[in-house]
Coordinates of C-alpha atoms in Angstrom, one line a residue:
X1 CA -64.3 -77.7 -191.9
X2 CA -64.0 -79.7 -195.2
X3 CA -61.0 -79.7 -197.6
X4 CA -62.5 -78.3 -200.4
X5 CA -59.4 -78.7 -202.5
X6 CA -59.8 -82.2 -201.9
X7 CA -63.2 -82.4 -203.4
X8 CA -63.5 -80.8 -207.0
X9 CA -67.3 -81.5 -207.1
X10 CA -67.4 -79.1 -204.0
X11 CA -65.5 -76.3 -205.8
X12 CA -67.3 -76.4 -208.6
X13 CA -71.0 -76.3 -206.6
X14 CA -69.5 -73.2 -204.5
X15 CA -68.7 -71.4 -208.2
X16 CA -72.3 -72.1 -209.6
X17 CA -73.8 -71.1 -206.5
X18 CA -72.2 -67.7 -206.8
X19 CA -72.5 -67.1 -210.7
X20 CA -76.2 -67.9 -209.8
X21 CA -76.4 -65.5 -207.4
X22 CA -74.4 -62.8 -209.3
X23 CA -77.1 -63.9 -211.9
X24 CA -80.1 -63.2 -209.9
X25 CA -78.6 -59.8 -209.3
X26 CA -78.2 -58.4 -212.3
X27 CA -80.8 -55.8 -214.3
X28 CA -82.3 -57.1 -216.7
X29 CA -81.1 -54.9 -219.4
X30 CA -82.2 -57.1 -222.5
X31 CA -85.6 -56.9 -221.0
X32 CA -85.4 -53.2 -220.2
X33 CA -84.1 -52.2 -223.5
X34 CA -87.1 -54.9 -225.1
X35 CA -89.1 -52.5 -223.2
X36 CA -88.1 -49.4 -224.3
X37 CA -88.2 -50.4 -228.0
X38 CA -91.8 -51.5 -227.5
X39 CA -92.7 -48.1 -225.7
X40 CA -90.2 -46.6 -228.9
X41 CA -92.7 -48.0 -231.2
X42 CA -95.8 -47.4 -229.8
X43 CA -95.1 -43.7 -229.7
X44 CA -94.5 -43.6 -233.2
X45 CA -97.0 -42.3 -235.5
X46 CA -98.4 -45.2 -238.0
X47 CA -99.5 -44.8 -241.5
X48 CA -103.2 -45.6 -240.6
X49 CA -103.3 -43.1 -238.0
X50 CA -102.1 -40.6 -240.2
X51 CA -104.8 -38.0 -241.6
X52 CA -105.7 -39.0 -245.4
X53 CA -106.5 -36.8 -248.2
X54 CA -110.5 -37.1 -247.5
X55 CA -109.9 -36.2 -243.8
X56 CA -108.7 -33.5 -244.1
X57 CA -110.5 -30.1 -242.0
X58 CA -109.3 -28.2 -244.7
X59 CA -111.5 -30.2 -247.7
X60 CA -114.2 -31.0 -245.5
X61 CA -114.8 -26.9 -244.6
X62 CA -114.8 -26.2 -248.4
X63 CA -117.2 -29.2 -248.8
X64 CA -119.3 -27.2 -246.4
X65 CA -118.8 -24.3 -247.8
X66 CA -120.4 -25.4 -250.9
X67 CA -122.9 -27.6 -249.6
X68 CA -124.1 -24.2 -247.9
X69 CA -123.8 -22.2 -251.0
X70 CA -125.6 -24.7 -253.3
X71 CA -128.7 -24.7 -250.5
X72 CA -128.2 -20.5 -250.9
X73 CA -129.1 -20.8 -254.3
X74 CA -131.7 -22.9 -254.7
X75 CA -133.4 -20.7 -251.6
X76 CA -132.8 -17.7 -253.9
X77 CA -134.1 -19.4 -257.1
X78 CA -137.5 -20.3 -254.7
X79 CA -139.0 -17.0 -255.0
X80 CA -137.7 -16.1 -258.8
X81 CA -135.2 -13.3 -259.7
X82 CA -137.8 -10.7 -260.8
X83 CA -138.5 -7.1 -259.2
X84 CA -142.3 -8.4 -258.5
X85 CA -141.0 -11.1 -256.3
X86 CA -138.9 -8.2 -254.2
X87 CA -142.1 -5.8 -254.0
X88 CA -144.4 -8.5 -252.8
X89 CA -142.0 -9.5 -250.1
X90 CA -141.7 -6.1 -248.9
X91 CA -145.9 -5.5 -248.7
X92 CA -145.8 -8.7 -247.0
X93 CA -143.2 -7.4 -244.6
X94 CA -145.3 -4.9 -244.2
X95 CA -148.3 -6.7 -243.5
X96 CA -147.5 -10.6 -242.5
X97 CA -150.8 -11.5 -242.3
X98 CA -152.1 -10.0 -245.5
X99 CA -152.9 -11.8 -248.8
X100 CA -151.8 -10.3 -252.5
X101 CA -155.1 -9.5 -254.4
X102 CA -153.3 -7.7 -257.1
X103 CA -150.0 -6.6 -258.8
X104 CA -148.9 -4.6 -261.7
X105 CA -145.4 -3.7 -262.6
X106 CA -145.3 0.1 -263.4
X107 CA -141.4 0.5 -263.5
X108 CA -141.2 1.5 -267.1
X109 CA -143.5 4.0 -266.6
X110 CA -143.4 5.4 -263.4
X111 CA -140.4 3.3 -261.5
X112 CA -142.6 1.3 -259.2
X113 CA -144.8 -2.1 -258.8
X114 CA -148.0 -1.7 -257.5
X115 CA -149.0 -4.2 -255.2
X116 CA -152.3 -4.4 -253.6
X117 CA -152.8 -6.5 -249.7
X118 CA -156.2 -7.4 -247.8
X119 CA -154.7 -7.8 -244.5
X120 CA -157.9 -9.1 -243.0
X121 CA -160.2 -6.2 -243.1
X122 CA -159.2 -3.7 -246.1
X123 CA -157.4 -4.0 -249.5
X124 CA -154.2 -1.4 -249.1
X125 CA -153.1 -0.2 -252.5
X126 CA -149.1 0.2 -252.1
X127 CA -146.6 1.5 -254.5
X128 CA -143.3 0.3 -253.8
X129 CA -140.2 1.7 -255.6
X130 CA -138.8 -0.9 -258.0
X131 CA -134.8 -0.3 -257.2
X132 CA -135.1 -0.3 -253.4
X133 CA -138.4 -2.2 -252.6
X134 CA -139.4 0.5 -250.1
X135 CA -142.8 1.5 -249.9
X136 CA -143.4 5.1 -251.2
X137 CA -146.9 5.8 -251.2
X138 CA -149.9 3.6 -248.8
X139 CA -153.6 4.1 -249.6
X140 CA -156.4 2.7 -248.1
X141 CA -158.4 0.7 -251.2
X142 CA -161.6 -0.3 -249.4
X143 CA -162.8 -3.7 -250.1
X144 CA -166.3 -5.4 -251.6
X145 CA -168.0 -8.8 -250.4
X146 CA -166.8 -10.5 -253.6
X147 CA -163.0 -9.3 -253.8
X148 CA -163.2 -9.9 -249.3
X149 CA -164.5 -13.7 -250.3
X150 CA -161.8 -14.2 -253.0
X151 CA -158.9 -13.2 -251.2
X152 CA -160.4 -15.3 -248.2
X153 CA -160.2 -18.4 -250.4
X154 CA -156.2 -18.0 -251.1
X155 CA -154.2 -20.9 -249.6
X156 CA -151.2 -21.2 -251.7
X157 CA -148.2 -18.3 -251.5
X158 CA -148.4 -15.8 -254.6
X159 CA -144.7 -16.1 -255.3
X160 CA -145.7 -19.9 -256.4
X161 CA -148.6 -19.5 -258.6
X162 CA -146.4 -16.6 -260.7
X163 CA -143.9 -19.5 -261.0
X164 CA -146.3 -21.7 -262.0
X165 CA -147.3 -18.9 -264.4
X166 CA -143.9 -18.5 -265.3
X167 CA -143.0 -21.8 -266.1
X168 CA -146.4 -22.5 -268.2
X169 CA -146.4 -19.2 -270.4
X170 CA -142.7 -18.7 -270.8
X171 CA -142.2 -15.1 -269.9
X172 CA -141.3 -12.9 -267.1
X173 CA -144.9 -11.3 -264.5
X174 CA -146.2 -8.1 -265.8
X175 CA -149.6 -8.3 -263.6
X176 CA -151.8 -10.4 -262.0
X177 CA -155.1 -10.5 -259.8
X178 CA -157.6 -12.7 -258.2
X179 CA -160.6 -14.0 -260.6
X180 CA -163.5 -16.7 -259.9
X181 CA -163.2 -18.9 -263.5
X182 CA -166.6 -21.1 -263.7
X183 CA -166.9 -21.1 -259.5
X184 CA -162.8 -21.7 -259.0
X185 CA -160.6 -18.5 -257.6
X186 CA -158.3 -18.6 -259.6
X187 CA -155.0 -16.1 -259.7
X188 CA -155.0 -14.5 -263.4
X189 CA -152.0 -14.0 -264.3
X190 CA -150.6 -11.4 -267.6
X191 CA -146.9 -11.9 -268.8
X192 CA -144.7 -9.9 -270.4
X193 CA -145.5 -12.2 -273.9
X194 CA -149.0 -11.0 -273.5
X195 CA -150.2 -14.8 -272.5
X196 CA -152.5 -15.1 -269.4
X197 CA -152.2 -18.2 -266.9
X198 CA -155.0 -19.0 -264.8
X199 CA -154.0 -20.5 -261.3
X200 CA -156.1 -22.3 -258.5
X201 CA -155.7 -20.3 -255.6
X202 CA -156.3 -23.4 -253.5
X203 CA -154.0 -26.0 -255.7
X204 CA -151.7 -24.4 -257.7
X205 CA -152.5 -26.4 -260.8
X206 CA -152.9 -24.6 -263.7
X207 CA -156.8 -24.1 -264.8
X208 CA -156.1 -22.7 -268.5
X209 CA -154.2 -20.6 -270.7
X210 CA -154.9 -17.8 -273.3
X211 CA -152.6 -15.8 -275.7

């Protein structure tokens, strides 16, 4: 065997071989602890992943909320704030298929709109009460070749021409039924002012006025 303490180049390669060794060994822990920071980090909530002010369930349910009301109203404003509107939903409850010949509003006088329907094969005269829109009295009206041939030619819904008649003689619906003007059925139409709006059953456009 060699004299090692005779050759220093020998002791020192034995001492590196072994601190290599011990080296090699080792953990890691610089890496380790690299690691963990890293995994630390990524763990951690950021900023941008934090919800923001326009994100928030809270707002966007209220946004909802009035989206949904807004549509409410304008559904409510389609068939106009007036008893007549209520009674002729109700005689068409009554009678889906029907068309509105006639209407008068009697609340005044007697506390009820009359409304009259052809539902395909006779005109019913109803009275409906003007505070709870239920029918209170039902008569069977009959119907001629003329009114039959009139109410036949109706296309547009009734709530819409007295909107129309509304809007182009600036009062509230007092009464209204159907009328040919020079060969066109028309819906005549009576407000409260005392004008009269004549209506194309067929259109909607307005065919003439009178005060």
């Amino acid at each position: 065997m060699a004299d090692l303490s005779s050759n220093p180049l020998g002791i020192l390669s034995v001492t590196a071989a072994a601190a290599l060794a011990l080296a090699a060994c080792a953990p890691d822990d610089t890496e380790q602890t690299t690691d963990d920071g890293a995994a630390e980090v990524q763990d951690s909530p950021t900023p941008e992943e934090s919800p923001t002010a326009e994100e928030s369930p809270t707002d966007a349910a209220t946004e909802d909320t009035a989206t949904d009301e807004a549509t409410d109203d304008a559904a409510a404003g389609a068939t106009g704030d007036h008893p007549v509107y209520q009674a002729i939903d109700a005689a068409l409850a009554e009678y889906p298929d029907g068309v509105v010949t006639e209407f008068e509003d009697n609340t005044d006088d007697d506390g009820y709109i009359e409304v009259f329907v052809y539902d395909g094969q006779t005109e019913w005269e109803l009275e409906i009460d003007s505070q709870s829109f239920e029918i209170i009295n039902s008569e069977d009206d009959g119907i001629d070749g003329d009114d039959r041939d009139e109410a036949e030619a109706v296309e547009i819904e009734i709530a819409e021409a007295i909107q129309t008649a509304e809007s182009e003689g600036g009062a509230e619906p007092y009464q209204g039924e159907l009328n040919t003007e020079d060969g066109t059925v028309v819906w005549e139409i009576e407000l409260t002012n005392g004008a009269e709006v004549y209506v194309d059953v067929s259109t909607g456009d307005v065919v003439r006025t009178s005060d």
